Amino acid sequence: MATAEMPTEILLDNEVVKVVLHVGEGGCVYFHDILPAHASPRAQGTPHFKSSATPLCEVRLSGEGKSQSKTSKALVGSYAGTRLKYRSHETKTDEAQGRKTLDVVLHDEQTGITVTSHMVLFAGLPVLRSSTTIRNEGVKDVVVAQISSLVIGGLTRSEEWWADFTVSSATNTWFREAQWREMSLPDVGLDDLGLYQLDQGHLAPMSIFNVSNRGTFSTQGHLPIGILKHRNDAETWLWQVENNGSWKWELGDWKDDIYLAATGPSSNDHDWRQRLAPGDSFTSATAAILALIEPVAKSGAEYFVIDAGWYADDDDWWDDVGAWEPSKKRFPMGFKNLLDKVRAAGLKPRLWVEAEVIGIRSAVADALPLAAYFQRDGERILEKDRYQLDFRHPAVIERMDGVIDRLVTSYGVAYFKFDYNIEVTQRTDVACSSPGAGQLAHNRAYLRWASGLLDRYPGLVVENCSSGAQRLDDAMNAVHTLQSTSDQQDPVRYAAIAAAIHTAVVPEQAATWAYPQPGWDDETNALTVVNALLGGRVHLSGRLDLLARAQLDLVYSGMDVYKEIRGNIATAVPFWPLGSARWHDDWLAAGLRVSGGSGGGGGRCYLAVWRRGGPESYELPFAAIEGARDVSTSVLYPKMAGTKLEVAVSGLRATIPSEIGARLFSVEWH
């Protein structure tokens, strides 16, 4: 029974969201609700709550299967999860950082493990971040096979959740990033069939829908993001796993509702296990859930990029990377001389570097100890003629610190494009409990190293690029200035990526290529520029040196527009009038709602619209202008004849005369 020392309810809230935990009889702790701050939580003890609540933390120890789940593949239903009982909790407020934290400590008397659930709310945001720390307070070693980052049961509060909600996930492949698909719950195997089996003693899950990834390309295949949405749009849940390696999230039926569980690597899916001696601890990956209820210098460029190959004497550079010394053959007048000329032209030099690999032909391939590389059974792992460096090893850190320091201080490099073009799924078995644990420790060591660069070199810009956007995760974005969005080279296809990318990365971090070509018509060259205008940085490439005067003017005018609007991008909120962009859609639209407007209660936005076929005019639903007294629209780029954006019955109607074309509009209303 609850006592003065054991509360029945634990609350974490801010001005927009409220998180309620329930402490049940015997000390088990459950997520009760995540709600808007003004809403009332469900009454404790209601039939729906009792049957759909899941333990706050799910821990699986080696040798233990599942106690409450029909399938051992599920992330819920563990033995340890039911044994963990309330010990204490602490809430803190950091006004300077604009955050509130809650730590709930749970204890398992049988094994001696202590689990602390860490929860964080941020001022003004309906976002909960969650992670879990496990500590061995017993007298013998324990091996952890799974530890949850976030588990929430009773997510929908709907008696017919299988009919009321849809789930969305995003595929993310090279040249085809951030492509969302929406599915009914029965279509992914989640419906009411499990309910009929409850009398057989199965608490669930009877069905699971999961999305996961393993290896060093953290987002190759799928983004670590999911959406659960009511069909009438009255309620939407969005979540992400913030890990730069292996991860998994799943939805399943837990008794009479849906649960969400998210985790970093686990034994079942990623060959991860972590041995904890008495006194040792380990912290899970972080997950977050959002509650949504209700010529070059003349072009305006600021950085000059020297891409792959600057260190090689010929084009056969792939397996020769690692020394990061400029080629004397390519730069007979000296590499520093070239960079000095770049700076004299008013540009800042940028270099391409693959910091995590060494090619098999590199002069430094054998300069580091064997323990500095990923290994299996005593052999360096070879992937596409490259070795993977292990950033846990001090020799790796020392070497790469020296490389970066030399390039920054001796050559004046102001921007690094950190690329990564191999995927190591074998992981490493050096100095770890399991190969998955070795990879996870390397991933975290790399994040610490990358974060330290920004601390040591104020003003340095570091871009995260992995074969386009194959590590498009929030753990990497947190320690890099920019995120590459794709290596897609067809601007018409790239439009679908550009329109959807802000579902995966905030606008101010999105770096999108624009690559005008002399053989393209004006509409196509303008389209490749529009692709990049709503991102944090325009990556201007292509053959600017071969463009005609009129073509250059078209590109320059786009860069002028970008410089006019970019000051608003950092605080803008993205929206999609036509819903999430799909790969084969004829019409695409994406916008940024910015602060300001010409009157009280009004608003302003930038709206990018693409036509890739279909009719000349298309209606764009836009509820924000409903009831507005005055709506004004203007064409920002390109200003071509026949272009229109007009108020229509359902919102706005765009007209683009060319069958292939794109426009950036400004819309203001009050």
XYZ file of C-alpha atoms in Angstrom:
670
model
C 0.000 0.000 0.000
C 1.090 3.582 -0.586
C 2.736 5.299 2.369
C 4.143 8.727 3.071
C 7.452 7.491 1.720
C 5.830 5.983 -1.369
C 3.657 8.457 -3.326
C 0.756 7.275 -5.428
C 1.439 9.875 -8.118
C 4.556 11.626 -9.472
C 4.211 14.740 -11.634
C 6.586 16.447 -14.075
C 5.145 19.433 -15.940
C 5.787 22.771 -17.602
C 3.540 25.409 -19.144
C 2.518 23.208 -22.102
C 2.739 19.549 -21.105
C 2.127 17.373 -18.065
C 3.654 13.940 -17.386
C 1.923 11.822 -14.758
C 3.388 8.636 -13.269
C 1.434 6.269 -11.022
C 2.940 4.205 -8.211
C 0.846 1.085 -7.782
C 0.460 -1.331 -4.918
C 3.736 -2.972 -4.098
C 5.740 -0.114 -5.601
C 5.514 -0.778 -9.338
C 5.724 2.505 -11.291
C 3.793 3.138 -14.523
C 3.423 5.893 -17.086
C -0.078 7.185 -16.525
C -0.343 10.046 -19.016
C 1.359 12.690 -21.119
C -1.135 15.491 -21.611
C -1.458 19.188 -22.441
C -0.875 21.197 -19.278
C -4.527 22.267 -18.976
C -6.011 18.761 -19.377
C -7.111 16.449 -16.578
C -5.421 13.029 -16.375
C -7.396 9.810 -16.520
C -8.724 8.739 -13.160
C -6.443 6.203 -11.504
C -7.972 2.791 -11.235
C -10.204 3.023 -14.292
C -10.489 -0.290 -16.153
C -8.660 1.125 -19.159
C -5.765 2.374 -17.060
C -5.427 -0.803 -15.036
C -5.275 -3.038 -18.080
C -3.099 -0.930 -20.389
C -0.370 0.403 -18.066
C 3.142 -0.932 -18.643
C 6.099 -0.780 -16.227
C 8.120 2.426 -16.409
C 11.323 0.587 -17.373
C 11.888 -2.724 -19.131
C 15.161 -4.512 -18.388
C 16.137 -7.923 -19.695
C 19.000 -9.747 -18.014
C 20.959 -12.491 -19.721
C 19.229 -15.823 -19.199
C 15.831 -14.276 -18.553
C 13.145 -14.315 -21.193
C 9.722 -12.708 -20.969
C 7.239 -13.129 -18.119
C 4.197 -11.353 -19.535
C 4.624 -11.410 -23.282
C 3.496 -13.970 -25.829
C 6.673 -13.408 -27.834
C 10.252 -13.016 -26.607
C 10.924 -10.606 -29.493
C 8.945 -7.840 -27.778
C 10.656 -5.076 -25.828
C 8.060 -5.328 -23.039
C 6.985 -8.007 -20.596
C 10.364 -8.676 -18.967
C 10.839 -10.430 -15.623
C 12.979 -7.614 -14.233
C 10.457 -4.983 -15.330
C 7.828 -6.432 -12.998
C 10.332 -6.797 -10.131
C 11.514 -3.175 -10.189
C 9.921 -1.270 -7.289
C 9.860 2.380 -6.281
C 12.759 3.557 -4.100
C 12.810 7.361 -4.506
C 12.370 10.244 -6.917
C 13.761 13.760 -7.341
C 12.553 16.716 -9.417
C 14.829 19.633 -10.348
C 14.269 22.917 -12.193
C 17.039 24.659 -14.124
C 15.703 28.103 -15.004
C 18.872 29.099 -16.870
C 18.634 26.094 -19.198
C 14.839 26.204 -19.386
C 14.391 22.583 -18.348
C 12.835 20.418 -15.670
C 14.137 16.959 -14.804
C 12.693 13.995 -12.957
C 14.737 10.997 -11.796
C 12.775 7.971 -10.552
C 14.863 5.291 -8.828
C 13.650 1.673 -8.915
C 15.182 -1.395 -7.262
C 15.091 -5.147 -7.904
C 15.667 -7.010 -4.637
C 16.253 -10.336 -6.391
C 19.304 -9.252 -8.401
C 20.368 -6.086 -6.604
C 20.109 -3.895 -9.688
C 18.935 -0.293 -9.408
C 17.332 1.422 -12.396
C 16.933 5.202 -12.669
C 14.522 6.626 -15.216
C 15.654 10.101 -16.325
C 13.000 12.403 -17.783
C 13.446 15.952 -19.090
C 10.968 18.635 -20.184
C 11.997 21.784 -22.047
C 10.385 25.195 -21.610
C 7.588 25.844 -24.087
C 7.838 22.464 -25.828
C 5.473 19.453 -25.606
C 8.490 17.127 -25.702
C 9.617 14.532 -23.154
C 13.154 13.130 -23.386
C 13.812 9.893 -21.572
C 16.759 7.620 -20.815
C 17.537 4.922 -18.272
C 20.572 4.149 -16.122
C 21.082 0.686 -14.636
C 23.483 0.125 -11.745
C 24.576 -3.153 -10.205
C 24.250 -2.860 -6.422
C 24.407 -6.616 -5.969
C 27.298 -8.848 -5.001
C 27.904 -10.589 -8.329
C 28.128 -9.668 -12.002
C 24.977 -9.213 -14.057
C 24.746 -9.176 -17.858
C 22.213 -6.755 -19.321
C 20.641 -7.892 -22.600
C 18.157 -5.049 -23.048
C 17.357 -1.751 -21.354
C 14.529 0.499 -22.488
C 14.884 4.180 -23.235
C 11.130 4.817 -23.142
C 8.045 2.654 -22.529
C 4.501 4.051 -22.527
C 1.364 1.926 -22.364
C -2.224 3.014 -22.898
C -1.072 5.444 -25.544
C -4.347 6.003 -27.407
C -7.012 5.972 -24.652
C -9.331 4.615 -27.337
C -11.575 1.562 -27.072
C -11.199 0.920 -30.815
C -7.591 1.988 -31.297
C -7.075 -0.401 -34.231
C -9.697 1.546 -36.219
C -9.040 5.055 -34.891
C -5.268 5.398 -35.367
C -2.668 5.095 -38.113
C 1.099 4.632 -37.843
C 3.723 6.285 -40.038
C 7.400 5.507 -40.537
C 10.029 6.917 -42.885
C 12.358 5.029 -45.193
C 15.780 6.598 -45.607
C 18.022 5.220 -48.332
C 20.895 6.714 -50.278
C 19.467 9.213 -52.826
C 15.919 8.753 -51.354
C 15.865 10.157 -47.842
C 12.993 10.921 -45.427
C 10.157 9.271 -47.364
C 7.114 8.691 -45.169
C 4.351 6.129 -45.485
C 1.127 6.026 -43.471
C -0.479 2.675 -42.658
C -3.541 1.492 -40.795
C -2.825 -0.484 -37.636
C -4.448 -3.668 -39.043
C -2.209 -3.321 -42.110
C 0.859 -3.695 -39.864
C -0.682 -6.545 -37.884
C -2.068 -4.558 -34.953
C -5.791 -5.009 -34.355
C -8.266 -6.390 -31.839
C -7.461 -10.076 -32.444
C -5.208 -10.170 -29.397
C -8.104 -9.264 -27.127
C -9.791 -12.581 -27.763
C -6.763 -14.425 -26.360
C -6.628 -12.699 -22.990
C -8.655 -15.427 -21.326
C -5.763 -17.786 -22.109
C -3.509 -15.789 -19.816
C -1.575 -13.844 -22.431
C -1.223 -10.235 -21.340
C 0.226 -9.402 -24.787
C 1.786 -8.346 -27.025
C 0.150 -10.686 -29.444
C 1.270 -8.464 -32.334
C 4.251 -6.179 -32.851
C 5.173 -3.593 -35.446
C 8.777 -2.488 -35.169
C 11.348 -0.451 -37.043
C 15.044 -0.937 -36.309
C 18.545 -0.495 -37.596
C 21.919 -2.048 -36.878
C 25.409 -1.100 -37.921
C 27.359 2.129 -38.251
C 24.949 3.757 -40.721
C 22.401 4.712 -38.059
C 19.652 5.689 -40.519
C 20.327 3.416 -43.479
C 16.914 1.998 -44.290
C 14.734 3.925 -41.874
C 14.715 7.061 -39.776
C 14.527 6.387 -36.007
C 11.227 8.299 -35.950
C 7.600 7.207 -35.816
C 4.134 8.781 -35.731
C 0.869 7.499 -34.261
C -2.054 9.664 -35.383
C -5.806 9.673 -34.837
C -7.683 9.544 -38.126
C -9.501 12.797 -37.314
C -6.178 14.530 -36.534
C -7.322 15.262 -32.971
C -4.313 13.538 -31.457
C -0.806 12.819 -32.722
C 2.239 11.239 -31.073
C 5.688 11.610 -32.591
C 8.835 9.957 -31.216
C 12.484 9.432 -32.049
C 15.429 7.386 -30.799
C 18.487 9.590 -30.386
C 21.372 7.219 -31.048
C 24.119 7.263 -33.668
C 24.284 3.484 -33.954
C 21.812 0.622 -33.549
C 18.261 1.240 -32.314
C 14.710 -0.076 -32.316
C 11.217 1.190 -31.637
C 8.028 -0.834 -31.603
C 4.292 -0.569 -31.198
C 2.319 -3.470 -29.823
C -1.002 -4.379 -28.281
C -0.769 -4.474 -24.507
C -4.100 -5.800 -23.278
C -6.682 -3.308 -24.545
C -4.474 -0.532 -25.960
C -1.252 0.293 -27.783
C 2.138 0.669 -26.145
C 5.275 2.355 -27.457
C 8.744 1.080 -26.548
C 12.074 2.453 -27.745
C 15.644 1.344 -27.126
C 19.210 1.502 -28.343
C 20.977 -1.783 -29.131
C 19.741 -5.033 -27.568
C 20.849 -8.639 -27.506
C 18.059 -9.993 -29.710
C 18.463 -7.457 -32.484
C 22.020 -6.131 -32.307
C 24.235 -8.671 -30.516
C 24.548 -6.220 -27.609
C 25.149 -7.264 -24.013
C 26.725 -5.294 -21.205
C 28.385 -6.983 -18.220
C 28.144 -4.988 -15.014
C 30.377 -5.861 -12.082
C 29.178 -4.761 -8.626
C 29.191 -0.958 -8.603
C 29.191 -0.607 -12.407
C 26.488 1.303 -14.287
C 25.295 1.831 -17.863
C 22.987 4.442 -19.416
C 20.672 3.675 -22.322
C 20.216 5.623 -25.521
C 17.885 8.617 -25.305
C 14.395 8.679 -26.756
C 12.003 11.602 -27.085
C 8.242 11.731 -27.564
C 6.236 14.758 -28.738
C 2.650 15.134 -27.667
C 0.850 17.043 -30.406
C -2.712 17.418 -29.303
C -4.370 20.192 -30.970
C 31.755 32.069 -60.585
C 31.697 31.097 -57.100
C 32.467 34.261 -55.098
C 30.064 36.324 -57.240
C 27.291 33.830 -56.582
C 27.073 34.976 -52.976
C 28.833 31.877 -51.617
C 30.656 32.223 -48.302
C 32.621 28.954 -48.178
C 34.739 27.320 -50.868
C 34.676 23.537 -50.708
C 37.536 21.239 -51.656
C 35.913 17.837 -51.782
C 37.190 14.250 -51.795
C 40.602 13.636 -53.345
C 42.572 16.688 -52.164
C 45.034 14.329 -50.444
C 45.535 11.909 -53.385
C 47.910 12.151 -56.345
C 45.431 10.451 -58.701
C 41.775 9.463 -58.938
C 42.379 6.117 -57.227
C 41.931 7.590 -53.748
C 39.264 5.373 -52.176
C 41.548 2.958 -50.312
C 44.300 5.532 -49.707
C 42.527 7.771 -47.186
C 43.855 8.302 -43.692
C 46.985 10.468 -43.766
C 45.067 13.686 -44.561
C 48.097 15.395 -46.090
C 47.492 17.525 -49.220
C 48.695 16.136 -52.521
C 51.762 17.914 -53.903
C 50.934 16.655 -57.389
C 47.445 18.196 -57.406
C 48.702 21.411 -55.822
C 52.236 22.035 -57.185
C 52.126 25.653 -55.975
C 51.289 24.474 -52.489
C 47.994 23.696 -50.793
C 48.320 26.625 -48.407
C 48.822 28.936 -51.383
C 45.465 27.812 -52.787
C 43.676 28.313 -49.480
C 45.234 31.753 -49.122
C 43.756 32.658 -52.513
C 40.370 31.348 -51.383
C 40.455 33.603 -48.337
C 41.685 36.558 -50.398
C 38.540 36.151 -52.522
C 36.426 36.624 -49.392
C 35.634 32.924 -48.969
C 36.283 30.507 -46.117
C 37.937 27.176 -47.026
C 36.110 23.896 -46.380
C 37.625 20.396 -46.528
C 36.139 16.934 -46.949
C 37.426 14.410 -44.386
C 36.461 10.847 -43.471
C 37.670 10.913 -39.884
C 36.606 7.370 -38.937
C 38.341 5.252 -41.565
C 41.787 4.394 -42.910
C 42.256 2.856 -46.370
C 44.227 -0.361 -46.758
C 46.785 1.403 -49.008
C 47.185 4.375 -46.682
C 50.688 5.164 -45.485
C 49.351 5.246 -41.923
C 47.374 1.994 -42.035
C 49.931 0.263 -39.838
C 50.944 3.283 -37.780
C 48.271 2.702 -35.144
C 48.081 -0.298 -32.793
C 45.749 -3.146 -33.685
C 43.488 -2.240 -30.762
C 42.729 1.085 -32.465
C 40.580 -0.681 -35.082
C 37.296 -2.572 -35.118
C 38.098 -6.296 -34.920
C 36.517 -9.719 -34.837
C 38.491 -12.656 -33.470
C 41.771 -10.762 -33.544
C 41.515 -9.560 -37.164
C 40.862 -6.024 -38.339
C 37.461 -5.754 -39.979
C 37.812 -4.939 -43.670
C 34.906 -3.170 -45.357
C 35.175 -1.894 -48.942
C 38.993 -1.744 -48.681
C 38.877 0.342 -45.522
C 39.464 -0.212 -41.827
C 37.118 1.247 -39.187
C 38.841 3.256 -36.442
C 37.696 2.708 -32.858
C 37.340 6.069 -31.113
C 37.547 4.402 -27.688
C 41.300 4.069 -28.203
C 43.443 7.035 -27.090
C 45.764 6.653 -30.097
C 42.825 7.352 -32.434
C 41.841 10.480 -30.526
C 45.435 11.696 -30.399
C 45.916 11.169 -34.115
C 42.652 12.808 -35.234
C 43.104 15.713 -32.816
C 46.457 16.302 -34.459
C 45.020 16.115 -37.979
C 42.243 18.603 -37.250
C 44.535 20.973 -35.353
C 47.020 21.005 -38.250
C 44.335 21.698 -40.834
C 42.746 24.459 -38.753
C 45.869 26.227 -37.478
C 48.285 25.699 -40.379
C 45.872 25.927 -43.300
C 43.042 28.000 -41.859
C 40.266 25.495 -42.602
C 36.987 26.909 -41.244
C 34.577 24.130 -42.217
C 34.855 20.343 -42.282
C 32.564 18.027 -44.152
C 32.838 14.793 -42.158
C 31.792 12.036 -44.527
C 31.472 8.320 -43.816
C 31.017 5.810 -46.623
C 31.240 2.312 -45.182
C 28.763 0.427 -43.005
C 30.141 -2.000 -40.429
C 27.477 -4.439 -39.283
C 29.970 -6.902 -37.753
C 30.653 -4.519 -34.837
C 33.802 -5.119 -32.725
C 34.656 -7.626 -30.006
C 37.626 -5.741 -28.523
C 37.532 -4.841 -24.808
C 33.779 -5.211 -24.370
C 31.033 -7.472 -23.074
C 29.681 -8.058 -26.566
C 30.235 -6.796 -30.133
C 27.166 -4.593 -29.852
C 28.519 -3.071 -26.636
C 31.830 -2.371 -28.371
C 30.106 -0.534 -31.196
C 27.919 1.463 -28.811
C 30.942 2.558 -26.760
C 32.719 3.621 -29.978
C 29.626 5.562 -31.097
C 29.545 7.475 -27.834
C 33.300 8.097 -27.904
C 32.973 9.563 -31.403
C 30.223 11.920 -30.199
C 32.460 13.133 -27.365
C 35.307 13.754 -29.813
C 33.149 15.628 -32.330
C 31.592 17.752 -29.602
C 35.038 18.661 -28.309
C 36.038 20.101 -31.690
C 33.353 22.767 -31.473
C 34.507 23.610 -27.956
C 38.162 23.967 -28.987
C 37.596 25.921 -32.205
C 34.866 28.551 -31.762
C 33.306 29.399 -35.102
C 34.290 26.091 -36.725
C 31.528 24.575 -38.857
C 31.288 20.771 -38.924
C 28.881 19.012 -41.287
C 27.557 15.513 -40.657
C 27.493 13.582 -43.918
C 27.337 9.820 -44.407
C 26.776 8.822 -48.011
C 24.231 11.598 -48.127
C 22.161 11.212 -44.942
C 22.691 7.685 -43.683
C 23.343 8.877 -40.125
C 20.439 11.292 -39.909
C 19.943 10.827 -36.176
C 19.590 13.366 -33.407
C 22.632 12.136 -31.491
C 24.843 13.123 -34.445
C 22.931 16.345 -35.105
C 23.481 17.421 -31.495
C 27.281 17.591 -31.991
C 27.473 18.734 -35.631
C 26.623 22.154 -36.996
C 24.906 20.910 -40.140
C 23.332 17.763 -41.540
C 23.697 16.758 -45.183
C 20.306 15.870 -46.624
C 21.219 13.682 -49.613
C 23.628 12.859 -52.425
C 20.718 12.666 -54.900
C 21.852 14.119 -58.240
C 18.514 14.445 -60.039
C 16.976 17.766 -58.908
C 13.435 16.651 -59.740
C 13.786 13.597 -57.502
C 15.627 15.667 -54.892
C 12.492 17.829 -54.591
C 10.709 15.033 -52.680
C 13.633 14.877 -50.244
C 13.827 18.657 -49.854
C 10.090 18.834 -49.182
C 10.214 16.107 -46.499
C 13.597 16.628 -44.849
C 12.359 18.877 -42.048
C 10.524 15.883 -40.612
C 13.974 14.552 -39.709
C 16.184 17.587 -39.058
C 15.449 21.136 -37.946
C 15.507 23.676 -40.802
C 18.578 25.553 -39.584
C 20.687 22.366 -39.748
C 19.516 21.108 -43.132
C 22.127 21.391 -45.891
C 20.745 20.762 -49.391
C 22.569 20.709 -52.725
C 21.795 23.065 -55.584
C 23.751 22.155 -58.714
C 22.765 24.194 -61.793
C 24.027 22.926 -65.134
C 24.594 24.710 -68.481
C 22.543 22.105 -70.355
C 19.439 22.516 -68.189
C 16.622 24.920 -68.970
C 15.792 27.807 -66.626
C 12.945 25.938 -64.917
C 15.190 23.026 -63.962
C 18.007 25.268 -62.766
C 15.519 27.295 -60.715
C 14.073 24.082 -59.277
C 17.455 22.912 -57.989
C 17.871 26.296 -56.274
C 14.374 26.166 -54.712
C 15.251 22.717 -53.315
C 17.876 24.373 -51.118
C 16.297 27.677 -50.107
C 14.454 26.573 -46.947
C 17.488 24.885 -45.385
C 20.093 26.215 -43.026
C 22.872 26.214 -45.645
C 22.741 26.161 -49.437
C 25.326 23.788 -50.891
C 25.917 25.456 -54.244
C 27.688 23.192 -56.719
C 27.250 22.342 -60.395
C 29.168 23.893 -63.283
C 28.938 27.568 -62.414
C 32.001 28.178 -64.538
C 30.136 27.056 -67.681
C 26.817 28.856 -67.109
C 25.742 31.615 -69.481
C 25.270 35.121 -68.094
C 21.492 34.768 -67.883
C 21.833 31.399 -66.127
C 24.242 32.893 -63.601
C 21.850 35.756 -62.935
C 19.078 33.239 -62.243
C 21.272 31.465 -59.662
C 22.536 34.716 -58.124
C 18.995 35.999 -57.610
C 18.172 32.781 -55.738
C 21.171 33.287 -53.447
C 20.040 36.864 -52.802
C 16.620 35.585 -51.728
C 18.241 33.020 -49.459
C 20.279 35.713 -47.704
C 17.110 37.764 -47.200
C 15.160 34.954 -45.527
C 17.820 32.907 -43.741
C 17.713 35.080 -40.620
C 14.200 33.741 -39.984
C 14.979 30.067 -40.586
C 16.461 29.310 -37.141
C 13.178 30.069 -35.347
C 10.768 28.977 -38.078
C 8.347 26.078 -37.693
C 7.909 23.739 -40.697
C 4.517 22.675 -42.068
C 3.250 20.663 -45.045
C 0.007 21.823 -46.731
C -0.239 18.616 -48.784
C 0.938 16.320 -46.028
C 4.287 14.599 -45.984
C 5.943 14.568 -49.412
C 5.872 11.256 -51.276
C 8.405 10.098 -53.814
C 6.140 10.043 -56.891
C 3.766 12.938 -56.102
C 3.250 15.419 -58.949
C 2.772 18.380 -56.601
C 4.778 18.939 -53.426
C 4.624 21.735 -50.865
C 6.599 22.593 -47.735
C 6.629 25.774 -45.725
C 8.234 27.565 -42.809
C 5.995 29.581 -40.495
C 8.031 32.556 -39.301
C 7.397 35.092 -36.577
C 5.823 38.411 -37.398
C 3.091 39.643 -39.638
C 1.492 42.944 -40.513
C -1.102 42.885 -37.747
C -2.092 41.421 -34.408
C -3.026 37.780 -34.640
C -1.613 37.505 -38.119
C 1.178 35.430 -39.505
C 3.774 35.017 -42.191
C 5.365 32.059 -43.932
C 7.642 31.025 -46.755
C 6.106 28.359 -48.962
C 8.014 26.206 -51.455
C 5.861 24.535 -54.120
C 7.024 22.017 -56.728
C 5.224 20.831 -59.850
C 6.553 17.571 -61.321
C 3.613 16.840 -63.617
C -0.152 16.997 -63.248
C -2.402 20.018 -63.793
C -1.088 23.549 -64.130
C -2.868 24.684 -60.946
C -3.247 22.882 -57.629
C -5.078 23.669 -54.377
C -3.081 23.695 -51.165
C -5.089 23.338 -47.917
C -3.951 26.061 -45.513
C -6.036 26.353 -42.353
C -3.895 29.169 -40.909
C -5.505 31.772 -43.166
C -9.065 30.673 -42.408
C -10.991 33.703 -41.202
C -8.174 36.146 -42.002
C -9.330 39.605 -43.087
C -6.477 40.083 -45.503
C -4.124 37.628 -47.208
C -1.257 38.773 -49.412
C 1.042 36.577 -51.466
C 4.183 37.263 -53.458
C 6.629 35.278 -55.562
C 10.105 35.346 -54.035
C 11.869 33.063 -56.534
C 12.005 32.612 -59.487
C 9.861 35.453 -60.772
C 8.672 33.837 -63.994
C 5.625 34.727 -66.049
C 2.364 32.936 -65.315
C 3.189 32.098 -61.693
C 0.344 32.675 -59.206
C -0.546 31.956 -55.591
C -4.177 32.880 -54.894
C -6.657 32.463 -52.062
C -8.954 29.502 -52.757
C -11.857 27.739 -51.068
C -9.671 25.349 -49.085
C -6.699 27.632 -48.630
C -4.429 28.586 -51.523
C -4.163 27.732 -55.211
C -0.736 27.638 -56.855
C -0.174 27.970 -60.592
C 3.130 26.962 -62.197
C 2.956 27.001 -66.023
C 5.900 24.662 -66.617
C 5.254 20.925 -66.196
C 8.540 20.752 -64.259
C 9.043 23.773 -62.040
C 9.283 25.122 -58.502
C 8.546 28.414 -56.767
C 9.198 29.991 -53.399
C 6.341 32.197 -52.193
C 5.808 34.512 -49.269
C 2.380 34.543 -47.607
C 1.221 37.073 -45.020
C -2.163 37.353 -43.324
C -3.923 39.251 -40.580
